[in-house]
XYZ file of N, CA and C in Angstrom:
285
model
N 0.845 -1.179 0.000
C 0.000 0.000 0.000
C 0.888 1.240 0.000
N 0.315 2.326 -0.486
C 1.046 3.589 -0.434
C 0.087 4.740 -0.210
N 0.643 5.839 0.268
C -0.108 7.068 0.486
C -0.067 7.884 -0.796
N -1.188 8.461 -1.180
C -1.225 9.261 -2.393
C -2.199 10.414 -2.280
N -2.166 11.266 -3.291
C -3.089 12.390 -3.370
C -3.817 12.290 -4.700
N -5.153 12.373 -4.649
C -5.951 12.311 -5.871
C -5.775 13.634 -6.613
N -5.316 13.541 -7.871
C -5.057 14.758 -8.644
C -5.942 14.872 -9.878
N -6.773 13.866 -10.129
C -7.644 13.945 -11.304
C -8.542 12.739 -11.446
N -9.379 12.788 -12.472
C -10.319 11.712 -12.784
C -10.071 11.233 -14.207
N -10.477 10.000 -14.475
C -10.391 9.434 -15.814
C -11.789 9.012 -16.229
N -12.207 9.434 -17.425
C -13.487 9.002 -17.975
C -13.201 8.040 -19.108
N -13.843 6.874 -19.066
C -13.686 5.882 -20.125
C -15.062 5.273 -20.378
N -15.617 5.549 -21.539
C -16.952 5.022 -21.837
C -16.906 3.556 -22.232
N -15.775 3.103 -22.737
C -15.595 1.690 -23.078
C -14.608 1.083 -22.092
N -15.051 0.054 -21.369
C -14.189 -0.601 -20.380
C -14.315 -2.109 -20.528
N -13.313 -2.828 -20.038
C -13.349 -4.278 -20.016
C -14.465 -4.762 -19.093
N -14.915 -5.992 -19.330
C -15.915 -6.597 -18.462
C -15.425 -6.599 -17.026
N -16.305 -6.315 -16.108
C -15.972 -6.253 -14.692
C -15.640 -4.853 -14.218
N -15.435 -3.928 -15.166
C -15.086 -2.558 -14.776
C -16.256 -1.589 -14.905
N -17.427 -2.118 -15.251
C -18.590 -1.257 -15.356
C -18.847 -0.582 -13.997
N -19.242 0.650 -14.035
C -19.580 1.426 -12.834
C -18.398 1.656 -11.886
N -17.172 1.452 -12.351
C -16.002 1.750 -11.535
C -15.501 3.154 -11.860
N -15.385 3.981 -10.834
C -14.822 5.314 -10.988
C -13.301 5.170 -10.998
N -12.626 5.863 -11.902
C -11.170 5.799 -12.009
C -10.576 7.163 -11.666
N -9.575 7.153 -10.799
C -8.947 8.385 -10.341
C -7.448 8.350 -10.621
N -6.868 9.516 -10.891
C -5.424 9.649 -11.059
C -4.846 9.997 -9.688
N -3.900 9.172 -9.227
C -3.324 9.344 -7.891
C -1.819 9.555 -8.006
N -1.341 10.602 -7.343
C 0.095 10.890 -7.253
C 0.604 10.326 -5.932
N 1.496 9.318 -5.962
C 2.074 8.848 -4.708
C 2.808 9.993 -3.997
N 2.704 10.018 -2.674
C 3.387 11.036 -1.872
C 4.090 10.361 -0.702
N 5.098 11.056 -0.163
C 5.765 10.545 1.028
C 5.083 11.131 2.267
N 5.613 10.801 3.440
C 4.991 11.244 4.693
C 5.008 12.755 4.873
N 5.830 13.446 4.100
C 5.877 14.912 4.197
C 4.977 15.579 3.159
N 4.272 14.775 2.371
C 3.378 15.319 1.357
C 4.054 15.614 0.032
N 5.318 15.216 -0.109
C 6.076 15.448 -1.338
C 5.821 14.324 -2.339
N 5.822 14.654 -3.637
C 5.652 13.638 -4.674
C 6.692 12.549 -4.500
N 6.251 11.301 -4.700
C 7.141 10.184 -4.424
C 6.875 9.035 -5.390
N 7.026 9.276 -6.665
C 6.826 8.213 -7.637
C 5.920 8.625 -8.775
N 5.707 7.677 -9.676
C 4.912 7.908 -10.878
C 3.424 7.814 -10.571
N 2.636 8.658 -11.215
C 1.185 8.636 -11.002
C 0.605 7.298 -11.446
N -0.510 6.927 -10.827
C -1.216 5.693 -11.173
C -2.697 6.001 -11.354
N -3.349 5.151 -12.112
C -4.809 5.215 -12.213
C -5.344 4.145 -11.281
N -6.185 4.544 -10.343
C -6.712 3.620 -9.340
C -8.232 3.601 -9.393
N -8.786 2.403 -9.257
C -10.241 2.271 -9.142
C -10.662 2.847 -7.794
N -11.853 3.419 -7.750
C -12.345 4.039 -6.516
C -13.792 3.638 -6.287
N -14.031 2.845 -5.240
C -15.400 2.462 -4.881
C -15.875 3.172 -3.626
N -15.016 4.030 -3.025
C -15.390 4.639 -1.754
C -15.665 6.139 -1.844
N -15.507 6.733 -3.020
C -15.891 8.127 -3.207
C -14.841 9.165 -2.893
N -13.581 8.877 -3.190
C -12.524 9.870 -2.981
C -12.686 11.019 -3.975
N -12.263 12.201 -3.551
C -12.359 13.374 -4.413
C -10.994 13.962 -4.702
N -10.958 14.805 -5.708
C -9.707 15.467 -6.087
C -9.203 16.295 -4.906
N -7.904 16.160 -4.624
C -7.276 16.884 -3.526
C -7.179 16.083 -2.237
N -7.881 14.959 -2.141
C -7.845 14.176 -0.910
C -6.638 13.246 -0.879
N -6.126 13.026 0.330
C -5.079 12.036 0.523
C -5.756 10.684 0.691
N -5.195 9.656 0.043
C -5.818 8.339 0.043
C -4.774 7.254 0.278
N -5.257 6.072 0.652
C -4.428 4.882 0.761
C -4.755 4.021 -0.450
N -3.718 3.592 -1.166
C -3.907 2.810 -2.393
C -3.260 1.443 -2.211
N -3.993 0.405 -2.593
C -3.469 -0.952 -2.612
C -3.221 -1.338 -4.061
N -2.151 -2.108 -4.308
C -1.795 -2.489 -5.679
C -1.678 -3.999 -5.815
N -1.768 -4.473 -7.053
C -1.540 -5.877 -7.369
C -2.669 -6.785 -6.925
N -2.320 -8.003 -6.553
C -3.315 -9.008 -6.179
C -4.238 -8.538 -5.064
N -3.743 -7.877 -4.012
C -4.675 -7.402 -2.983
C -5.773 -6.479 -3.536
N -5.458 -5.718 -4.575
C -6.466 -4.845 -5.188
C -7.524 -5.664 -5.919
N -7.097 -6.709 -6.589
C -8.036 -7.537 -7.362
C -8.928 -8.398 -6.492
N -8.422 -8.881 -5.354
C -9.230 -9.802 -4.550
C -10.394 -9.112 -3.847
N -10.431 -7.793 -3.863
C -11.580 -7.087 -3.298
C -12.850 -7.327 -4.108
N -12.693 -7.799 -5.327
C -13.832 -8.057 -6.202
C -14.112 -9.561 -6.208
N -14.610 -10.081 -5.098
C -14.848 -11.520 -4.987
C -15.817 -11.997 -6.060
N -15.444 -13.097 -6.684
C -16.303 -13.690 -7.701
C -16.190 -13.051 -9.070
N -15.360 -12.011 -9.206
C -15.199 -11.331 -10.489
C -13.723 -11.284 -10.856
N -13.439 -11.394 -12.127
C -12.083 -11.201 -12.616
C -12.014 -9.782 -13.174
N -11.420 -8.887 -12.411
C -11.382 -7.468 -12.774
C -9.943 -7.076 -13.123
N -9.731 -6.487 -14.305
C -8.377 -6.144 -14.746
C -7.875 -4.819 -14.174
N -7.706 -4.775 -12.849
C -7.174 -3.549 -12.234
C -5.875 -3.875 -11.510
N -5.043 -2.858 -11.364
C -3.771 -3.004 -10.667
C -3.738 -2.192 -9.378
N -4.635 -1.206 -9.249
C -4.618 -0.340 -8.068
C -6.044 0.042 -7.691
N -6.285 0.128 -6.377
C -7.602 0.536 -5.887
C -7.424 1.394 -4.638
N -8.245 2.421 -4.543
C -8.253 3.275 -3.355
C -9.008 2.523 -2.264
N -8.323 2.280 -1.128
C -8.936 1.506 -0.044
C -9.232 2.353 1.187
N -8.821 3.619 1.184
C -9.094 4.481 2.324
C -8.886 5.941 1.987
N -9.670 6.793 2.634
C -9.491 8.243 2.538
C -8.903 8.685 3.864
N -7.755 9.344 3.813
C -7.019 9.709 5.022
C -7.641 10.947 5.664
N -8.038 10.810 6.928
C -8.517 11.965 7.698
C -7.328 12.692 8.315
N -6.413 11.928 8.888
C -5.187 12.489 9.445
C -4.237 11.335 9.717
N -2.981 11.681 9.970
C -2.003 10.686 10.391
C -0.988 11.385 11.263
N -0.237 10.604 12.001
C 0.736 11.180 12.913
C 2.102 10.560 12.675
N 2.987 11.349 12.100
C 4.396 10.996 11.931
C 5.170 12.264 12.286
N 6.005 12.218 13.310
C 6.736 13.435 13.690
C 7.445 14.075 12.491
N 7.203 15.367 12.295
C 7.838 16.122 11.221
C 7.180 15.992 9.870
N 6.071 15.244 9.766
C 5.413 15.026 8.481
C 4.259 15.988 8.269
N 3.983 16.307 6.977
C 2.825 17.141 6.649
C 1.570 16.421 7.107
N 0.676 17.088 7.788
C -0.556 16.469 8.273
C -0.358 15.742 9.579
N 0.883 15.595 10.006
C 1.177 14.904 11.262
C 1.560 15.877 12.347
N 1.768 15.363 13.510
C 2.162 16.196 14.651
C 3.663 16.458 14.592
N 4.092 17.626 14.991
C 5.527 17.968 15.052
C 6.122 17.462 16.357
């Protein structure tokens, strides 16, 4: 899993089977200080994250197994919206 910031949305009218009704968001990985930390990813979103929110993203097999009984061609999914966190010296954390 990694911490990221939602920076955009993706609209796709044609999708593979199993991806119907899935919202897709562009997520910029960030480090604990809120600095960019890697290449952007497109992540499925079933929990309603919005642009500008910090999120927790799961990748690979853990992302796919959330869709029990379905074979869904995704590599990343937003699994949490961050309200706050505490890491000394980090953006959003306690000093």
